[in-house]
Coordinates of C-alpha atoms and ligand atoms in Angstrom, one line a residue:
M1 CA 28.1 42.0 74.9
L2 CA 25.1 43.6 73.3
F3 CA 21.5 43.2 75.2
D4 CA 18.8 43.4 72.8
T5 CA 16.2 44.4 75.2
H6 CA 13.5 44.3 72.4
A7 CA 12.5 41.9 69.6
H8 CA 10.2 39.7 67.7
L9 CA 12.2 37.1 66.3
D10 CA 9.2 34.7 66.2
S11 CA 7.6 37.0 63.8
P12 CA 6.8 35.4 60.1
K13 CA 9.3 37.7 58.6
F14 CA 12.3 35.3 59.8
D15 CA 10.4 32.0 58.4
N16 CA 13.1 31.4 55.8
D17 CA 16.3 32.2 57.6
R18 CA 15.5 32.2 61.8
E19 CA 18.7 30.2 62.5
E20 CA 20.9 32.2 60.2
M21 CA 19.6 35.6 61.8
I22 CA 20.0 34.5 65.1
T23 CA 23.6 33.2 64.4
R24 CA 24.4 36.8 63.0
A25 CA 23.2 38.3 66.2
K26 CA 25.5 35.9 68.4
E27 CA 28.3 37.0 66.1
A28 CA 27.8 40.6 66.3
G29 CA 28.1 40.4 69.8
V30 CA 24.4 40.2 70.9
G31 CA 24.8 38.0 74.4
A32 CA 21.1 38.4 75.4
L33 CA 17.6 39.7 74.2
V34 CA 14.1 39.6 74.9
N35 CA 11.6 38.3 72.7
I36 CA 8.3 39.9 73.3
G37 CA 5.2 38.0 72.8
F38 CA 1.8 40.2 72.7
N39 CA -1.0 38.6 71.6
R40 CA -2.5 35.0 71.5
E41 CA -0.2 34.0 68.6
T42 CA 3.2 35.4 69.5
I43 CA 3.1 34.5 73.2
P44 CA 3.1 30.7 72.6
T45 CA 5.8 31.5 69.8
T46 CA 8.0 33.5 72.1
I47 CA 7.5 31.3 75.1
A48 CA 9.1 28.5 72.5
L49 CA 12.1 30.3 71.1
A50 CA 13.0 31.4 74.8
E51 CA 12.8 27.4 75.4
R52 CA 14.8 26.7 72.4
Y53 CA 17.7 29.4 73.1
D54 CA 19.6 29.9 76.3
F55 CA 20.3 33.6 75.4
I56 CA 16.6 34.4 74.6
Y57 CA 14.2 35.5 77.2
A58 CA 10.7 36.4 77.1
A59 CA 8.0 39.0 77.5
V60 CA 4.7 38.2 77.7
G61 CA 1.6 40.7 77.6
W62 CA -1.4 42.2 75.5
H63 CA -0.6 44.7 72.9
P64 CA -2.8 47.8 73.0
T65 CA -3.7 47.5 69.1
D66 CA -5.0 43.8 70.2
A67 CA -6.7 45.0 73.1
V68 CA -10.5 44.2 71.7
D69 CA -9.7 40.7 71.2
M70 CA -8.3 40.0 74.9
R71 CA -10.9 37.6 76.8
L72 CA -9.8 39.9 80.0
E73 CA -10.3 37.3 83.1
E74 CA -9.1 34.1 80.9
D75 CA -6.1 36.1 79.2
L76 CA -4.8 37.7 82.3
A77 CA -4.8 34.5 84.1
W78 CA -2.9 32.8 81.1
I79 CA -0.3 35.4 81.5
A80 CA -0.3 35.3 85.2
S81 CA 0.5 31.5 85.0
L82 CA 3.2 32.0 82.2
C83 CA 5.0 34.5 84.8
A84 CA 6.2 31.3 86.6
H85 CA 8.1 30.3 83.9
P86 CA 11.9 30.7 84.1
K87 CA 12.6 32.5 81.1
V88 CA 9.7 34.9 81.4
V89 CA 11.5 38.4 82.4
A90 CA 8.6 41.0 82.2
I91 CA 5.1 41.7 81.1
G92 CA 4.9 43.4 77.7
E93 CA 4.4 44.9 75.5
I94 CA 1.5 46.8 77.0
G95 CA 0.4 50.4 76.7
L96 CA -1.6 52.7 74.5
D97 CA -1.6 53.2 70.7
Y98 CA -3.6 56.0 69.6
Y99 CA -2.2 55.8 66.0
W100 CA -3.8 52.6 64.9
D101 CA -7.4 52.9 65.4
T102 CA -7.8 49.3 66.0
S103 CA -9.3 49.4 69.9
P104 CA -11.4 51.8 71.6
K105 CA -9.6 53.9 73.8
D106 CA -11.3 52.6 76.9
V107 CA -10.9 49.0 76.1
Q108 CA -7.1 49.9 75.9
H109 CA -7.2 51.5 79.2
T110 CA -8.9 48.6 81.0
V111 CA -6.5 46.1 79.3
F112 CA -3.3 48.1 80.2
R113 CA -4.5 49.1 83.9
E114 CA -5.4 45.4 84.5
Q115 CA -1.9 44.3 83.3
I116 CA 0.0 46.7 85.4
R117 CA -2.1 45.5 88.3
L118 CA -0.9 41.9 87.5
A119 CA 2.7 43.0 86.9
K120 CA 2.4 44.3 90.5
R121 CA 1.0 40.8 92.0
V122 CA 3.7 39.0 90.2
N123 CA 6.5 41.4 90.6
K124 CA 7.7 41.8 87.4
P125 CA 8.7 44.7 85.6
I126 CA 6.4 46.0 82.5
V127 CA 7.3 46.9 79.0
I128 CA 5.6 50.0 77.5
H129 CA 4.4 50.9 74.1
N130 CA 3.4 54.4 73.7
R131 CA 2.2 55.3 70.4
D132 CA 0.8 58.8 70.2
A133 CA -0.4 58.5 73.8
H134 CA 2.3 60.2 76.0
E135 CA -0.2 61.8 78.4
D136 CA -2.3 59.1 79.0
I137 CA 0.7 56.5 79.5
V138 CA 2.1 58.8 82.0
R139 CA -1.3 59.2 84.1
I140 CA -2.4 55.7 84.2
L141 CA 1.2 54.7 85.2
R142 CA 0.9 57.1 87.9
E143 CA -2.5 56.4 89.0
E144 CA -1.7 52.8 89.0
G145 CA 1.2 52.9 90.7
A146 CA 3.5 51.5 88.2
A147 CA 6.9 52.8 89.9
E148 CA 6.3 49.7 92.3
V149 CA 7.7 47.5 89.4
G150 CA 9.2 49.9 87.0
G151 CA 10.4 48.7 83.6
I152 CA 11.2 50.0 80.2
M153 CA 9.9 52.8 77.8
H154 CA 10.2 50.8 75.0
C155 CA 11.6 52.4 71.7
F156 CA 11.2 56.0 73.3
S157 CA 9.8 58.9 71.1
G158 CA 8.9 61.4 73.2
S159 CA 10.0 64.8 74.9
W160 CA 12.5 65.2 77.3
E161 CA 9.6 66.0 79.9
T162 CA 7.8 62.8 79.3
A163 CA 11.3 60.8 80.0
K164 CA 11.9 62.8 83.2
Q165 CA 8.4 61.7 84.3
C166 CA 9.0 58.1 83.4
L167 CA 12.6 58.1 85.2
D168 CA 10.6 59.4 88.1
M169 CA 8.5 56.2 88.2
N170 CA 11.5 53.9 87.9
F171 CA 11.5 53.2 84.2
Y172 CA 14.5 52.7 82.0
I173 CA 14.3 54.7 78.5
S174 CA 14.9 52.3 75.3
F175 CA 16.1 53.4 72.2
G176 CA 15.6 51.8 68.9
G177 CA 16.5 52.5 65.3
P178 CA 14.8 56.0 64.9
V179 CA 17.6 57.2 67.1
T180 CA 20.2 56.4 64.4
F181 CA 18.1 58.6 61.7
K182 CA 20.2 61.8 60.6
N183 CA 17.0 63.9 61.4
A184 CA 16.1 62.4 64.3
R185 CA 17.2 65.7 66.5
V186 CA 14.9 65.4 69.7
P187 CA 15.4 61.5 70.2
K188 CA 19.4 62.2 69.8
E189 CA 18.9 65.0 72.4
V190 CA 16.6 63.1 74.5
L191 CA 19.1 60.2 74.9
S192 CA 22.2 62.7 75.5
R193 CA 20.1 63.7 78.7
I194 CA 19.2 60.3 80.0
P195 CA 21.0 58.9 83.1
L196 CA 23.8 56.6 82.3
D197 CA 22.3 54.1 84.7
R198 CA 18.6 54.1 82.9
L199 CA 19.7 53.6 79.2
L200 CA 18.8 50.8 77.4
I201 CA 19.0 49.7 73.5
E202 CA 16.7 47.4 71.4
T203 CA 15.9 46.8 67.8
D204 CA 12.2 46.1 67.7
A205 CA 13.4 43.6 64.9
P206 CA 11.7 42.9 62.1
Y207 CA 10.4 46.6 62.9
L208 CA 12.0 50.1 62.9
T209 CA 15.2 49.3 61.0
P210 CA 18.3 51.7 61.7
H211 CA 20.1 53.7 59.2
P212 CA 22.2 52.2 57.2
F213 CA 19.2 49.4 56.6
R214 CA 16.2 51.7 57.0
G215 CA 13.3 50.5 54.9
K216 CA 14.7 47.1 55.1
R217 CA 13.7 44.0 57.2
N218 CA 15.4 44.7 60.6
E219 CA 17.1 42.1 62.6
S220 CA 18.9 41.5 66.2
S221 CA 22.4 41.9 64.8
Y222 CA 21.6 45.7 64.1
V223 CA 21.2 46.7 67.4
R224 CA 25.2 47.4 67.0
F225 CA 24.1 50.5 65.0
V226 CA 21.7 51.6 67.8
A227 CA 24.9 51.3 70.0
D228 CA 27.2 53.1 67.8
A229 CA 24.5 55.9 67.6
A230 CA 24.5 56.1 71.5
A231 CA 28.0 56.2 71.5
E232 CA 28.5 58.9 69.4
I233 CA 25.5 61.0 71.1
T234 CA 27.2 60.7 74.7
G235 CA 30.7 60.6 73.5
L236 CA 31.4 57.4 75.2
S237 CA 33.4 54.2 73.6
R238 CA 31.1 51.5 71.8
K239 CA 32.4 49.3 74.4
K240 CA 31.5 51.3 77.2
I241 CA 27.9 51.5 75.8
E242 CA 27.8 47.8 75.6
E243 CA 28.9 47.1 79.2
I244 CA 26.4 50.1 80.6
T245 CA 23.3 49.0 78.4
S246 CA 23.8 45.1 79.5
R247 CA 24.1 46.0 82.9
N248 CA 21.1 48.3 83.0
A249 CA 19.1 45.4 81.1
Y250 CA 20.1 42.7 83.5
A251 CA 19.2 44.9 86.4
C252 CA 15.8 45.8 85.1
F253 CA 15.0 42.2 84.1
R254 CA 16.4 41.2 87.6
L255 CA 18.6 38.7 85.8
E256 CA 22.2 37.4 86.8
E257 CA 24.7 38.8 84.9
K258 CA 26.4 35.6 83.5
P259 CA 29.3 35.2 80.7
L260 CA 28.0 34.7 77.4
T261 CA 28.0 30.9 76.4
I262 CA 29.4 30.0 73.0
D263 CA 27.1 27.0 72.4
E264 CA 23.8 27.2 72.8
K265 CA 21.4 24.1 72.5
Ligands
NI1 NI1 7.7 45.4 69.6

């Protein structure tokens, strides 16, 4: 089975065909996925999705591009209370985004640090969003002692050196659509060096669509193309990649592995 560790299936881009898209994911072999709620709007819709489908879990956190909109104390308390929900498996996505200039760096840093501290208090792994901020991400994770909870470097796009620093802090490295692109020399090389017990796959649907649907809307069933790419890069069978990445995801999110149920409510 495939485990899509990062998706946004509550996105309005699926409003016309969400049920069909989720059925396609199950038919493609997606046995579990984590939907990511990252701000005031998407946290409730993510929880609703996780409550509706057995095989969908939730991560909740505050995205760096929305950092300016966070009412720090109040929203941290909200996220903390949601961590008691049985389907909430992680805090995220959190991190730094220096590409979209929507929140000042110092605000992003505060929001990021506070959520790492929260994750340590509630003992949940963290899902990291990193755009053009490798150095500060690694520095803050280290300064805040994030190794205590670990988590996922989502849609990893950095160098092997950065990956190594994250591995040393108990993080899993997750790859998405970009690793399927023919010209993705660095991501392919980095993937080939990740210890197999730290490798994860994801879609980030509806974003970051893999080859051969690049440019179109992404969906969770396309995680199979990421699995195929990982198989090709590592020289392992697609089945082995599915086994390894699913086992890793269950371990990372501290979930009991359970057999795929055919009928979801
Ligand atoms: Ni995302």
